Amino acid sequence: MMIALNAVSFRYPRGNWILKDINLHIESKKCTFMVGPNGGGKTTLGKLMTGILKPTLGDVFVDKLNTKQAKLYQVGTKVGYLFQEPERQIFAATVRDELAFVMELKGIEKEVIEQRVEVALVRFQLQEVADSFPFQLSRGEKQRLALATVLMNNPSFLILDEPTTGLDVERKERLSEIIRELKKRGTGMVIISHDERFVEKHADRIIIVAGGGARDGG
Amino acid sequence: MAGKVSLDPRTKLFMVLAISSLAVFLTNIYLLLLVLLLAVAALAFAGGSIVDLLGKLKRLIAIFIAIVFVQSIFTKGGQPLLQAGELVILSDIGLTRGIQTMLRFFIILSSAAIMTTSNPREIIQGLIQCKVPYEIAFMVTVAIRFFPILRDEVNDIMTAIQLRGINLKQVPFLKRLKTYSYLLSPMLFSVFMKSQDLSVAMEMRAFRAYPRRTSLRVLHFRTQDYQVMALCTIIFLAIVFTALKAG
Ligand SMILES: Nc1ncnc2c1ncn2[C@@H]1O[C@H](COP(=O)(O)OP(=O)(O)OP(=O)(O)O)[C@@H](O)[C@H]1O
Ligand SMILES: [Mg+2]
């Protein structure tokens, strides 16, 4: 698993260039962090890596799949993506439903689904709110639900856009544990974060995104 | 047409009302066609984009072809134009009614597009000066303004669903319906949240704290507005008169 950006430039329709001539290779099984100032283009770069946005110039490859031609669901089976705003990826009527939703569509057996949902609820400390309406959860709870849902797919690569926002000290520690577990299992990750201590703790590689460019640093 | 004409929003509203009431009452296909041409001309005159309009109309064509056949099959009488055994697939009445419906829709869409050539502030001001209460005028423009935001949100949710590795085209029909219902709840919820936030923000800026509002910008009719409205009235009456005489 590998994400490659070849001479990628990007601008939003009718906007200025946000990223200019970027060449990057993201290795699998490593934990790569993207840091940089607000508005530097980290979220944009993350969306380019999943094919949510297509490069204006150049090509993005996800495991030999060119995102210009690939369908979103094809990238989605390989890469899990956590939106910076968790509301964007929450839609079911209860927390339980949210976790089960994808497996139901894929036609997995009911008992298996229930069991896996239960495991996820415990792992992300969501038992208390299992039957609540997801939109009324607190910011930190939404963040954990969104991450739990992404992980239900067992993606081999993860892109997390500011996963620590809204988490208290204890929940951040739990997230650290989960990231360590995933690393051990060989899941590759790109994590966008402003949290210096969090970056120091987990980074195998740090990329600084600023002024339209992306360079190795740290 | 000739350069940039900036009509008063009230003049545009007058045109839209005249055109769409003709669309509702007329049945004669030739007159409907004439009104459609007039509506498109009025749109061009008001500075609207005909290319955008054609794009919208094109997407509706398939629906109207379906209407023609449904009308033919379920309406008794008329001359059959196409038959399969006893079943009339296409009749002249069905064809006529289908074309009528199509023309009506096209006329209403074209005339509605005339309003979008004014900016929301002007429309509010226009409505107020027509003695519509400010609250209602304000609501109308908020609705117009929020529409594109909602559309973006639907796109985001569709993206998120597909990113979970789901190919919507392969999902069986019933399950797909359920998926679409998932689009609804976040949308309704975000509409409620937005309207709550908006109302708090408005009260903090003292919306409605004083019974009378004064407006910085007052709209004035110009000569061209009177000319356009007069022309519009004459054409409207001429068409109504022709329709009555033709029976
Ligand atoms: N949909 C959009 N349309 C136009 N411009 C956009 C859009 N989304 C982002 N931008 C612009 O692109 C630039 C980069 O935004 P981006 O969200 O990638 O930054 P970021 O590094 O993630 O910032 P933050 O640290 O605040 O999350 C910003 O200047 C922003 O205004
Ligand atoms: Mg961002």
Short mmCIF file of C-alpha atoms and ligand atoms in Angstrom, two decimals:
data_model
loop_
_atom_site.label_atom_id
_atom_site.label_comp_id
_atom_site.label_asym_id
_atom_site.label_seq_id
_atom_site.Cartn_x
_atom_site.Cartn_y
_atom_site.Cartn_z
CA MET A 1 0.00 0.00 0.00
CA MET A 2 1.35 3.33 -1.03
CA ILE A 3 0.11 6.77 -1.95
CA ALA A 4 2.04 8.69 -4.57
CA LEU A 5 1.60 12.29 -5.71
CA ASN A 6 3.34 13.13 -8.98
CA ALA A 7 3.74 16.82 -9.83
CA VAL A 8 0.39 17.65 -8.24
CA SER A 9 -0.97 21.19 -8.32
CA PHE A 10 -4.41 22.12 -7.08
CA ARG A 11 -6.79 25.02 -6.99
CA TYR A 12 -10.50 25.21 -6.22
CA PRO A 13 -12.70 26.41 -9.10
CA ARG A 14 -12.22 30.16 -9.52
CA GLY A 15 -9.66 30.16 -6.68
CA ASN A 16 -5.90 30.67 -6.32
CA TRP A 17 -3.36 27.86 -6.47
CA ILE A 18 -3.33 26.21 -3.06
CA LEU A 19 -0.79 23.47 -3.75
CA LYS A 20 1.98 23.80 -6.32
CA ASP A 21 3.97 20.99 -7.95
CA ILE A 22 3.95 18.53 -5.08
CA ASN A 23 5.84 15.23 -5.25
CA LEU A 24 5.30 12.88 -2.35
CA HIS A 25 5.53 9.18 -1.65
CA ILE A 26 3.76 7.93 1.42
CA GLU A 27 4.98 4.51 2.51
CA SER A 28 2.62 1.95 3.89
CA LYS A 29 2.96 0.71 7.47
CA LYS A 30 4.31 4.05 8.61
CA CYS A 31 2.79 6.86 10.56
CA THR A 32 3.20 10.08 8.59
CA PHE A 33 2.11 13.38 10.09
CA MET A 34 1.16 16.50 8.16
CA VAL A 35 1.57 19.75 10.07
CA GLY A 36 1.45 23.42 9.13
CA PRO A 37 -0.43 26.68 9.59
CA ASN A 38 -4.23 27.09 9.25
CA GLY A 39 -5.19 27.34 5.62
CA GLY A 40 -1.89 25.83 4.52
CA GLY A 41 -3.66 23.14 2.52
CA LYS A 42 -3.41 20.06 4.77
CA THR A 43 -7.08 19.13 4.48
CA THR A 44 -6.95 19.76 0.74
CA LEU A 45 -3.91 17.47 0.43
CA GLY A 46 -5.65 14.76 2.46
CA LYS A 47 -8.73 14.96 0.23
CA LEU A 48 -6.52 14.66 -2.85
CA MET A 49 -5.04 11.47 -1.40
CA THR A 50 -8.48 9.83 -1.25
CA GLY A 51 -9.84 11.10 -4.55
CA ILE A 52 -12.49 13.31 -2.91
CA LEU A 53 -10.73 16.09 -4.79
CA LYS A 54 -8.98 15.48 -8.11
CA PRO A 55 -5.68 17.23 -8.88
CA THR A 56 -5.89 20.19 -11.26
CA LEU A 57 -2.50 19.16 -12.66
CA GLY A 58 -0.51 15.96 -12.12
CA ASP A 59 -1.63 12.55 -10.82
CA VAL A 60 -2.39 10.92 -7.52
CA PHE A 61 -2.00 7.16 -7.19
CA VAL A 62 -3.48 5.09 -4.41
CA ASP A 63 -1.93 1.64 -4.66
CA LYS A 64 -1.60 1.92 -8.48
CA LEU A 65 -5.14 3.30 -8.76
CA ASN A 66 -5.15 6.73 -10.43
CA THR A 67 -7.71 8.81 -8.52
CA LYS A 68 -8.66 10.62 -11.72
CA GLN A 69 -10.20 7.44 -13.11
CA ALA A 70 -10.95 5.48 -9.93
CA LYS A 71 -14.41 5.57 -8.35
CA LEU A 72 -14.65 6.77 -4.77
CA TYR A 73 -15.80 3.39 -3.47
CA GLN A 74 -12.74 1.72 -4.99
CA VAL A 75 -10.43 4.01 -3.03
CA GLY A 76 -12.77 3.69 -0.04
CA THR A 77 -12.22 -0.06 0.24
CA LYS A 78 -8.47 0.55 0.70
CA VAL A 79 -8.34 3.87 2.53
CA GLY A 80 -10.35 5.03 5.53
CA TYR A 81 -10.82 8.80 5.78
CA LEU A 82 -11.79 10.80 8.84
CA PHE A 83 -13.23 14.22 7.97
CA GLN A 84 -12.06 17.28 9.88
CA GLU A 85 -15.73 17.94 10.71
CA PRO A 86 -17.21 14.68 12.05
CA GLU A 87 -20.79 15.78 11.17
CA ARG A 88 -19.88 15.25 7.53
CA GLN A 89 -19.72 11.50 7.91
CA ILE A 90 -22.47 10.76 10.40
CA PHE A 91 -25.94 9.97 9.10
CA ALA A 92 -27.77 7.15 10.84
CA ALA A 93 -30.53 7.42 13.44
CA THR A 94 -28.61 5.86 16.35
CA VAL A 95 -24.96 5.32 17.21
CA ARG A 96 -25.42 1.55 16.90
CA ASP A 97 -27.00 1.95 13.46
CA GLU A 98 -24.17 4.17 12.35
CA LEU A 99 -21.64 1.46 13.18
CA ALA A 100 -23.66 -1.35 11.60
CA PHE A 101 -24.72 0.49 8.45
CA VAL A 102 -21.89 -0.45 6.07
CA MET A 103 -21.83 -4.10 7.14
CA GLU A 104 -25.59 -4.33 6.59
CA LEU A 105 -25.25 -3.00 3.06
CA LYS A 106 -22.55 -5.54 2.41
CA GLY A 107 -24.89 -8.33 3.52
CA ILE A 108 -22.89 -9.58 6.50
CA GLU A 109 -24.75 -11.88 8.92
CA LYS A 110 -26.70 -10.23 11.71
CA GLU A 111 -24.94 -11.92 14.63
CA VAL A 112 -21.52 -11.06 13.28
CA ILE A 113 -22.56 -7.44 12.88
CA GLU A 114 -23.96 -7.20 16.41
CA GLN A 115 -20.82 -8.69 17.86
CA ARG A 116 -18.52 -6.34 15.98
CA VAL A 117 -20.65 -3.32 16.91
CA GLU A 118 -20.45 -4.30 20.57
CA VAL A 119 -16.65 -4.53 20.37
CA ALA A 120 -16.44 -1.12 18.74
CA LEU A 121 -18.74 0.47 21.36
CA VAL A 122 -16.45 -0.75 24.16
CA ARG A 123 -13.25 0.13 22.35
CA PHE A 124 -14.35 3.72 21.81
CA GLN A 125 -16.21 4.07 25.13
CA LEU A 126 -19.53 4.69 23.42
CA GLN A 127 -21.67 2.15 25.34
CA GLU A 128 -23.45 4.91 27.28
CA VAL A 129 -24.67 6.63 24.13
CA ALA A 130 -25.21 3.51 22.00
CA ASP A 131 -28.87 4.32 21.36
CA SER A 132 -28.64 8.12 21.18
CA PHE A 133 -29.15 10.29 18.13
CA PRO A 134 -25.62 10.79 16.76
CA PHE A 135 -26.08 14.49 15.97
CA GLN A 136 -26.71 15.35 19.59
CA LEU A 137 -23.49 13.80 20.85
CA SER A 138 -20.78 16.09 22.16
CA ARG A 139 -17.99 17.08 19.82
CA GLY A 140 -15.57 14.53 21.33
CA GLU A 141 -18.15 11.75 21.18
CA LYS A 142 -18.89 12.50 17.54
CA GLN A 143 -15.16 12.40 16.83
CA ARG A 144 -14.86 8.96 18.44
CA LEU A 145 -17.97 7.65 16.66
CA ALA A 146 -16.68 8.83 13.30
CA LEU A 147 -13.31 7.13 13.86
CA ALA A 148 -15.00 3.95 15.09
CA THR A 149 -17.14 3.86 11.94
CA VAL A 150 -14.14 4.32 9.68
CA LEU A 151 -12.35 1.45 11.41
CA MET A 152 -15.36 -0.91 10.99
CA ASN A 153 -14.20 -1.29 7.38
CA ASN A 154 -10.75 -2.60 8.39
CA PRO A 155 -8.97 -0.30 5.96
CA SER A 156 -5.31 -1.03 5.30
CA PHE A 157 -4.54 2.68 5.24
CA LEU A 158 -5.97 5.58 7.21
CA ILE A 159 -6.10 9.32 6.68
CA LEU A 160 -7.16 11.18 9.81
CA ASP A 161 -7.82 14.93 9.67
CA GLU A 162 -7.20 16.33 13.17
CA PRO A 163 -8.41 13.29 15.14
CA THR A 164 -7.59 14.84 18.53
CA THR A 165 -9.86 17.90 18.22
CA GLY A 166 -12.41 17.93 21.00
CA LEU A 167 -10.88 15.04 22.95
CA ASP A 168 -10.11 15.37 26.67
CA VAL A 169 -6.79 14.21 28.12
CA GLU A 170 -8.04 10.71 28.93
CA ARG A 171 -9.70 10.21 25.53
CA LYS A 172 -6.57 11.44 23.79
CA GLU A 173 -4.59 8.80 25.66
CA ARG A 174 -7.10 6.14 24.50
CA LEU A 175 -6.68 7.36 20.92
CA SER A 176 -2.91 7.04 21.31
CA GLU A 177 -3.37 3.44 22.38
CA ILE A 178 -5.56 2.74 19.38
CA ILE A 179 -2.98 4.26 17.05
CA ARG A 180 -0.26 2.12 18.59
CA GLU A 181 -2.44 -0.99 18.10
CA LEU A 182 -3.08 -0.09 14.47
CA LYS A 183 0.63 0.49 13.88
CA LYS A 184 1.41 -2.91 15.33
CA ARG A 185 -1.11 -4.47 12.94
CA GLY A 186 0.63 -2.78 10.03
CA THR A 187 -1.99 -0.17 9.16
CA GLY A 188 -0.39 2.81 7.43
CA MET A 189 -1.53 6.28 8.46
CA VAL A 190 -1.44 9.90 7.45
CA ILE A 191 -2.47 12.08 10.38
CA ILE A 192 -3.07 15.81 10.21
CA SER A 193 -2.57 17.47 13.58
CA HIS A 194 -1.73 20.70 15.38
CA ASP A 195 -1.03 18.83 18.63
CA GLU A 196 2.77 18.87 19.03
CA ARG A 197 2.97 16.28 21.81
CA PHE A 198 0.70 13.94 19.88
CA VAL A 199 2.89 14.33 16.80
CA GLU A 200 6.10 13.68 18.73
CA LYS A 201 4.63 10.57 20.28
CA HIS A 202 3.66 8.78 17.06
CA ALA A 203 5.43 10.26 14.07
CA ASP A 204 7.69 8.17 11.87
CA ARG A 205 7.84 11.03 9.43
CA ILE A 206 6.69 14.66 9.50
CA ILE A 207 5.68 16.64 6.44
CA ILE A 208 5.28 20.40 6.70
CA VAL A 209 2.56 21.81 4.43
CA ALA A 210 2.84 25.57 3.94
CA GLY A 211 3.03 28.18 1.21
CA GLY A 212 1.76 25.82 -1.47
CA GLY A 213 4.54 23.29 -0.87
CA ALA A 214 5.12 20.14 1.19
CA ARG A 215 8.58 19.35 2.58
CA ASP A 216 10.04 16.89 5.05
CA GLY A 217 10.87 18.35 8.41
CA GLY A 218 11.25 17.56 12.09
CA MET B 1 -29.95 41.47 -25.74
CA ALA B 2 -28.90 45.11 -25.81
CA GLY B 3 -26.23 45.52 -23.15
CA LYS B 4 -26.97 45.51 -19.45
CA VAL B 5 -30.49 46.47 -18.43
CA SER B 6 -31.03 46.57 -14.69
CA LEU B 7 -34.74 46.38 -14.10
CA ASP B 8 -36.40 47.03 -10.77
CA PRO B 9 -37.10 43.71 -8.98
CA ARG B 10 -40.78 44.68 -8.80
CA THR B 11 -40.89 44.95 -12.58
CA LYS B 12 -39.38 41.48 -12.80
CA LEU B 13 -41.91 40.17 -10.30
CA PHE B 14 -44.69 41.68 -12.42
CA MET B 15 -43.37 39.93 -15.53
CA VAL B 16 -43.03 36.62 -13.72
CA LEU B 17 -46.60 36.81 -12.40
CA ALA B 18 -48.01 37.72 -15.83
CA ILE B 19 -46.08 34.98 -17.62
CA SER B 20 -46.78 32.21 -15.13
CA SER B 21 -50.49 32.98 -14.86
CA LEU B 22 -50.69 32.69 -18.65
CA ALA B 23 -48.92 29.34 -18.41
CA VAL B 24 -51.55 28.09 -15.98
CA PHE B 25 -54.66 29.29 -17.85
CA LEU B 26 -53.77 28.78 -21.51
CA THR B 27 -54.49 25.45 -23.18
CA ASN B 28 -53.75 26.25 -26.81
CA ILE B 29 -50.37 24.82 -27.73
CA TYR B 30 -49.46 27.60 -30.18
CA LEU B 31 -50.20 30.28 -27.63
CA LEU B 32 -48.22 28.38 -24.98
CA LEU B 33 -45.31 28.18 -27.40
CA LEU B 34 -45.56 31.92 -27.98
CA VAL B 35 -45.53 32.59 -24.24
CA LEU B 36 -42.49 30.35 -23.84
CA LEU B 37 -40.64 32.36 -26.48
CA LEU B 38 -41.65 35.59 -24.74
CA ALA B 39 -40.49 34.22 -21.36
CA VAL B 40 -37.10 33.30 -22.79
CA ALA B 41 -36.81 36.72 -24.43
CA ALA B 42 -37.72 38.40 -21.13
CA LEU B 43 -35.05 36.34 -19.36
CA ALA B 44 -32.42 37.41 -21.89
CA PHE B 45 -33.60 41.03 -21.55
CA ALA B 46 -33.26 40.88 -17.75
CA GLY B 47 -29.69 39.67 -18.15
CA GLY B 48 -30.18 35.96 -17.39
CA SER B 49 -28.23 33.13 -18.97
CA ILE B 50 -30.11 31.14 -21.60
CA VAL B 51 -27.38 28.49 -21.71
CA ASP B 52 -27.96 27.69 -18.01
CA LEU B 53 -31.71 27.53 -18.61
CA LEU B 54 -31.36 25.12 -21.53
CA GLY B 55 -29.19 22.89 -19.34
CA LYS B 56 -31.98 22.71 -16.76
CA LEU B 57 -34.72 22.07 -19.34
CA LYS B 58 -32.72 19.30 -21.03
CA ARG B 59 -32.76 17.23 -17.87
CA LEU B 60 -36.59 17.28 -17.82
CA ILE B 61 -37.16 15.99 -21.35
CA ALA B 62 -37.19 12.29 -20.38
CA ILE B 63 -39.93 12.91 -17.81
CA PHE B 64 -42.13 14.56 -20.41
CA ILE B 65 -41.74 11.76 -22.91
CA ALA B 66 -42.97 9.47 -20.13
CA ILE B 67 -45.95 11.78 -19.49
CA VAL B 68 -46.97 11.62 -23.17
CA PHE B 69 -47.18 7.81 -23.04
CA VAL B 70 -48.92 7.66 -19.67
CA GLN B 71 -51.54 10.17 -20.84
CA SER B 72 -52.07 8.15 -24.03
CA ILE B 73 -52.55 4.85 -22.25
CA PHE B 74 -54.90 6.10 -19.54
CA THR B 75 -56.96 8.70 -21.41
CA LYS B 76 -59.92 7.26 -23.31
CA GLY B 77 -60.81 8.59 -26.78
CA GLY B 78 -58.79 10.42 -29.37
CA GLN B 79 -57.16 9.07 -32.49
CA PRO B 80 -54.62 6.30 -31.86
CA LEU B 81 -51.26 7.07 -33.45
CA LEU B 82 -49.49 3.92 -32.26
CA GLN B 83 -51.11 0.68 -31.15
CA ALA B 84 -50.04 -2.69 -29.75
CA GLY B 85 -53.06 -4.96 -30.21
CA GLU B 86 -55.95 -3.37 -28.29
CA LEU B 87 -53.70 -1.14 -26.24
CA VAL B 88 -53.28 2.43 -27.46
CA ILE B 89 -49.71 3.41 -26.74
CA LEU B 90 -49.73 6.84 -28.32
CA SER B 91 -52.86 8.89 -29.04
CA ASP B 92 -53.33 12.44 -30.29
CA ILE B 93 -54.92 13.50 -26.98
CA GLY B 94 -52.01 12.04 -25.01
CA LEU B 95 -49.55 13.79 -27.26
CA THR B 96 -51.35 17.12 -26.92
CA ARG B 97 -51.60 16.92 -23.16
CA GLY B 98 -47.98 15.86 -22.79
CA ILE B 99 -46.83 18.79 -24.89
CA GLN B 100 -49.07 21.17 -22.93
CA THR B 101 -47.59 20.03 -19.61
CA MET B 102 -44.09 20.29 -20.98
CA LEU B 103 -44.62 23.81 -22.29
CA ARG B 104 -46.16 24.92 -18.99
CA PHE B 105 -43.21 23.64 -17.00
CA PHE B 106 -40.73 25.24 -19.38
CA ILE B 107 -42.53 28.59 -19.16
CA ILE B 108 -42.65 28.55 -15.37
CA LEU B 109 -38.98 27.59 -15.08
CA SER B 110 -37.94 30.27 -17.57
CA SER B 111 -39.93 32.97 -15.82
CA ALA B 112 -38.67 31.91 -12.38
CA ALA B 113 -35.14 32.28 -13.73
CA ILE B 114 -35.91 35.96 -14.31
CA MET B 115 -36.04 36.53 -10.53
CA THR B 116 -32.58 35.03 -10.00
CA THR B 117 -31.07 37.91 -11.98
CA SER B 118 -31.71 40.25 -9.04
CA ASN B 119 -29.58 40.08 -5.92
CA PRO B 120 -31.34 39.00 -2.68
CA ARG B 121 -31.09 42.45 -1.04
CA GLU B 122 -32.96 44.00 -3.95
CA ILE B 123 -35.64 41.31 -3.86
CA ILE B 124 -36.27 41.90 -0.14
CA GLN B 125 -36.47 45.64 -0.72
CA GLY B 126 -38.82 45.08 -3.68
CA LEU B 127 -41.14 42.86 -1.63
CA ILE B 128 -41.20 45.33 1.25
CA GLN B 129 -42.10 48.20 -1.02
CA CYS B 130 -44.96 46.05 -2.33
CA LYS B 131 -46.17 46.06 1.31
CA VAL B 132 -45.07 42.50 2.03
CA PRO B 133 -44.06 42.33 5.76
CA TYR B 134 -40.29 42.42 6.26
CA GLU B 135 -40.26 39.09 8.11
CA ILE B 136 -41.78 37.25 5.18
CA ALA B 137 -39.56 38.98 2.65
CA PHE B 138 -36.57 38.07 4.79
CA MET B 139 -37.62 34.42 4.99
CA VAL B 140 -37.97 34.18 1.24
CA THR B 141 -34.44 35.40 0.67
CA VAL B 142 -32.97 33.19 3.39
CA ALA B 143 -34.53 30.21 1.65
CA ILE B 144 -33.01 31.24 -1.66
CA ARG B 145 -29.61 31.75 -0.07
CA PHE B 146 -29.50 28.42 1.80
CA PHE B 147 -30.34 26.24 -1.15
CA PRO B 148 -26.77 25.95 -2.54
CA ILE B 149 -25.42 25.18 0.95
CA LEU B 150 -27.86 22.28 1.29
CA ARG B 151 -26.83 20.98 -2.10
CA ASP B 152 -23.17 20.95 -1.01
CA GLU B 153 -24.12 19.08 2.12
CA VAL B 154 -25.90 16.35 0.17
CA ASN B 155 -22.78 15.99 -1.97
CA ASP B 156 -20.61 15.61 1.13
CA ILE B 157 -22.82 12.89 2.56
CA MET B 158 -22.83 10.99 -0.73
CA THR B 159 -19.03 11.22 -0.74
CA ALA B 160 -18.81 9.93 2.82
CA ILE B 161 -21.07 6.96 2.02
CA GLN B 162 -19.06 5.97 -1.04
CA LEU B 163 -15.79 6.40 0.83
CA ARG B 164 -16.87 3.60 3.10
CA GLY B 165 -16.39 1.32 0.13
CA ILE B 166 -20.00 1.24 -0.99
CA ASN B 167 -20.87 1.21 -4.68
CA LEU B 168 -24.38 2.65 -4.64
CA LYS B 169 -25.09 1.25 -8.10
CA GLN B 170 -24.66 -2.29 -6.83
CA VAL B 171 -26.71 -1.95 -3.67
CA PRO B 172 -30.09 -3.73 -4.03
CA PHE B 173 -33.07 -1.41 -4.55
CA LEU B 174 -34.67 -1.65 -1.09
CA LYS B 175 -31.42 -1.16 0.74
CA ARG B 176 -30.64 1.75 -1.53
CA LEU B 177 -33.90 3.41 -0.50
CA LYS B 178 -32.79 3.08 3.10
CA THR B 179 -29.49 4.69 2.18
CA TYR B 180 -31.30 7.64 0.67
CA SER B 181 -33.28 8.00 3.87
CA TYR B 182 -29.92 8.45 5.55
CA LEU B 183 -29.47 11.57 3.47
CA LEU B 184 -32.57 13.09 4.95
CA SER B 185 -31.82 13.07 8.66
CA PRO B 186 -28.50 14.93 8.58
CA MET B 187 -30.01 17.41 6.16
CA LEU B 188 -33.09 18.14 8.25
CA PHE B 189 -30.92 18.33 11.33
CA SER B 190 -28.51 20.79 9.82
CA VAL B 191 -31.40 22.91 8.58
CA PHE B 192 -32.78 23.10 12.14
CA MET B 193 -29.38 23.89 13.59
CA LYS B 194 -28.71 26.57 11.01
CA SER B 195 -32.07 28.22 11.53
CA GLN B 196 -31.59 28.18 15.31
CA ASP B 197 -28.14 29.70 15.02
CA LEU B 198 -29.43 32.24 12.56
CA SER B 199 -32.28 33.31 14.81
CA VAL B 200 -29.98 33.71 17.82
CA ALA B 201 -27.54 35.71 15.73
CA MET B 202 -30.38 37.88 14.47
CA GLU B 203 -31.73 38.61 17.91
CA MET B 204 -28.28 39.51 19.13
CA ARG B 205 -28.16 42.07 16.36
CA ALA B 206 -31.53 43.34 17.57
CA PHE B 207 -33.66 42.15 14.66
CA ARG B 208 -37.24 43.39 15.21
CA ALA B 209 -36.28 45.34 18.34
CA TYR B 210 -37.73 48.47 16.77
CA PRO B 211 -41.15 48.23 15.19
CA ARG B 212 -40.29 50.30 12.13
CA ARG B 213 -37.39 49.50 9.85
CA THR B 214 -35.82 52.17 7.77
CA SER B 215 -34.07 51.17 4.59
CA LEU B 216 -30.77 52.54 3.41
CA ARG B 217 -31.58 51.73 -0.18
CA VAL B 218 -34.93 52.68 -1.57
CA LEU B 219 -35.90 51.38 -4.98
CA HIS B 220 -37.25 53.78 -7.55
CA PHE B 221 -39.04 52.89 -10.74
CA ARG B 222 -37.29 54.27 -13.79
CA THR B 223 -38.72 55.04 -17.21
CA GLN B 224 -37.67 51.65 -18.54
CA ASP B 225 -39.58 49.93 -15.74
CA TYR B 226 -42.79 51.70 -16.73
CA GLN B 227 -42.15 50.89 -20.38
CA VAL B 228 -41.52 47.21 -19.68
CA MET B 229 -44.61 46.91 -17.48
CA ALA B 230 -46.81 48.64 -20.02
CA LEU B 231 -45.52 46.41 -22.81
CA CYS B 232 -45.99 43.37 -20.59
CA THR B 233 -49.61 44.34 -19.84
CA ILE B 234 -50.42 44.91 -23.51
CA ILE B 235 -48.98 41.54 -24.55
CA PHE B 236 -50.73 39.84 -21.63
CA LEU B 237 -54.13 41.29 -22.62
CA ALA B 238 -53.57 40.51 -26.30
CA ILE B 239 -52.83 36.88 -25.53
CA VAL B 240 -55.81 36.55 -23.17
CA PHE B 241 -58.06 38.12 -25.82
CA THR B 242 -56.79 35.76 -28.54
CA ALA B 243 -57.26 32.77 -26.27
CA LEU B 244 -60.87 33.77 -25.49
CA LYS B 245 -61.71 34.30 -29.14
CA ALA B 246 -60.12 31.03 -30.21
CA GLY B 247 -62.23 29.35 -27.53
N1 LIG C 1 -14.28 24.39 -0.92
C1 LIG C 1 -13.37 25.36 -1.04
N2 LIG C 1 -13.48 26.31 -2.01
C2 LIG C 1 -12.57 27.28 -2.13
N3 LIG C 1 -11.50 27.42 -1.35
C3 LIG C 1 -11.32 26.51 -0.36
C4 LIG C 1 -12.24 25.45 -0.16
N4 LIG C 1 -11.82 24.71 0.90
C5 LIG C 1 -10.68 25.29 1.32
N5 LIG C 1 -10.37 26.37 0.57
C6 LIG C 1 -9.17 27.23 0.74
O1 LIG C 1 -8.02 26.44 0.58
C7 LIG C 1 -7.00 26.83 1.49
C8 LIG C 1 -6.47 25.60 2.22
O2 LIG C 1 -7.50 25.06 3.03
P1 LIG C 1 -7.34 23.73 3.88
O3 LIG C 1 -8.66 23.43 4.49
O4 LIG C 1 -6.73 22.68 3.04
O5 LIG C 1 -6.30 24.20 5.00
P2 LIG C 1 -5.81 23.41 6.29
O6 LIG C 1 -4.31 23.36 6.21
O7 LIG C 1 -6.51 22.12 6.45
O8 LIG C 1 -6.23 24.40 7.47
P3 LIG C 1 -6.69 24.08 9.00
O9 LIG C 1 -5.45 23.90 9.79
O10 LIG C 1 -7.42 25.32 9.40
O11 LIG C 1 -7.58 22.88 8.97
C9 LIG C 1 -7.60 27.88 2.39
O12 LIG C 1 -7.11 29.13 1.98
C10 LIG C 1 -9.09 27.80 2.14
O13 LIG C 1 -9.66 29.07 2.19
MG MG C 2 -7.84 21.34 7.76
#
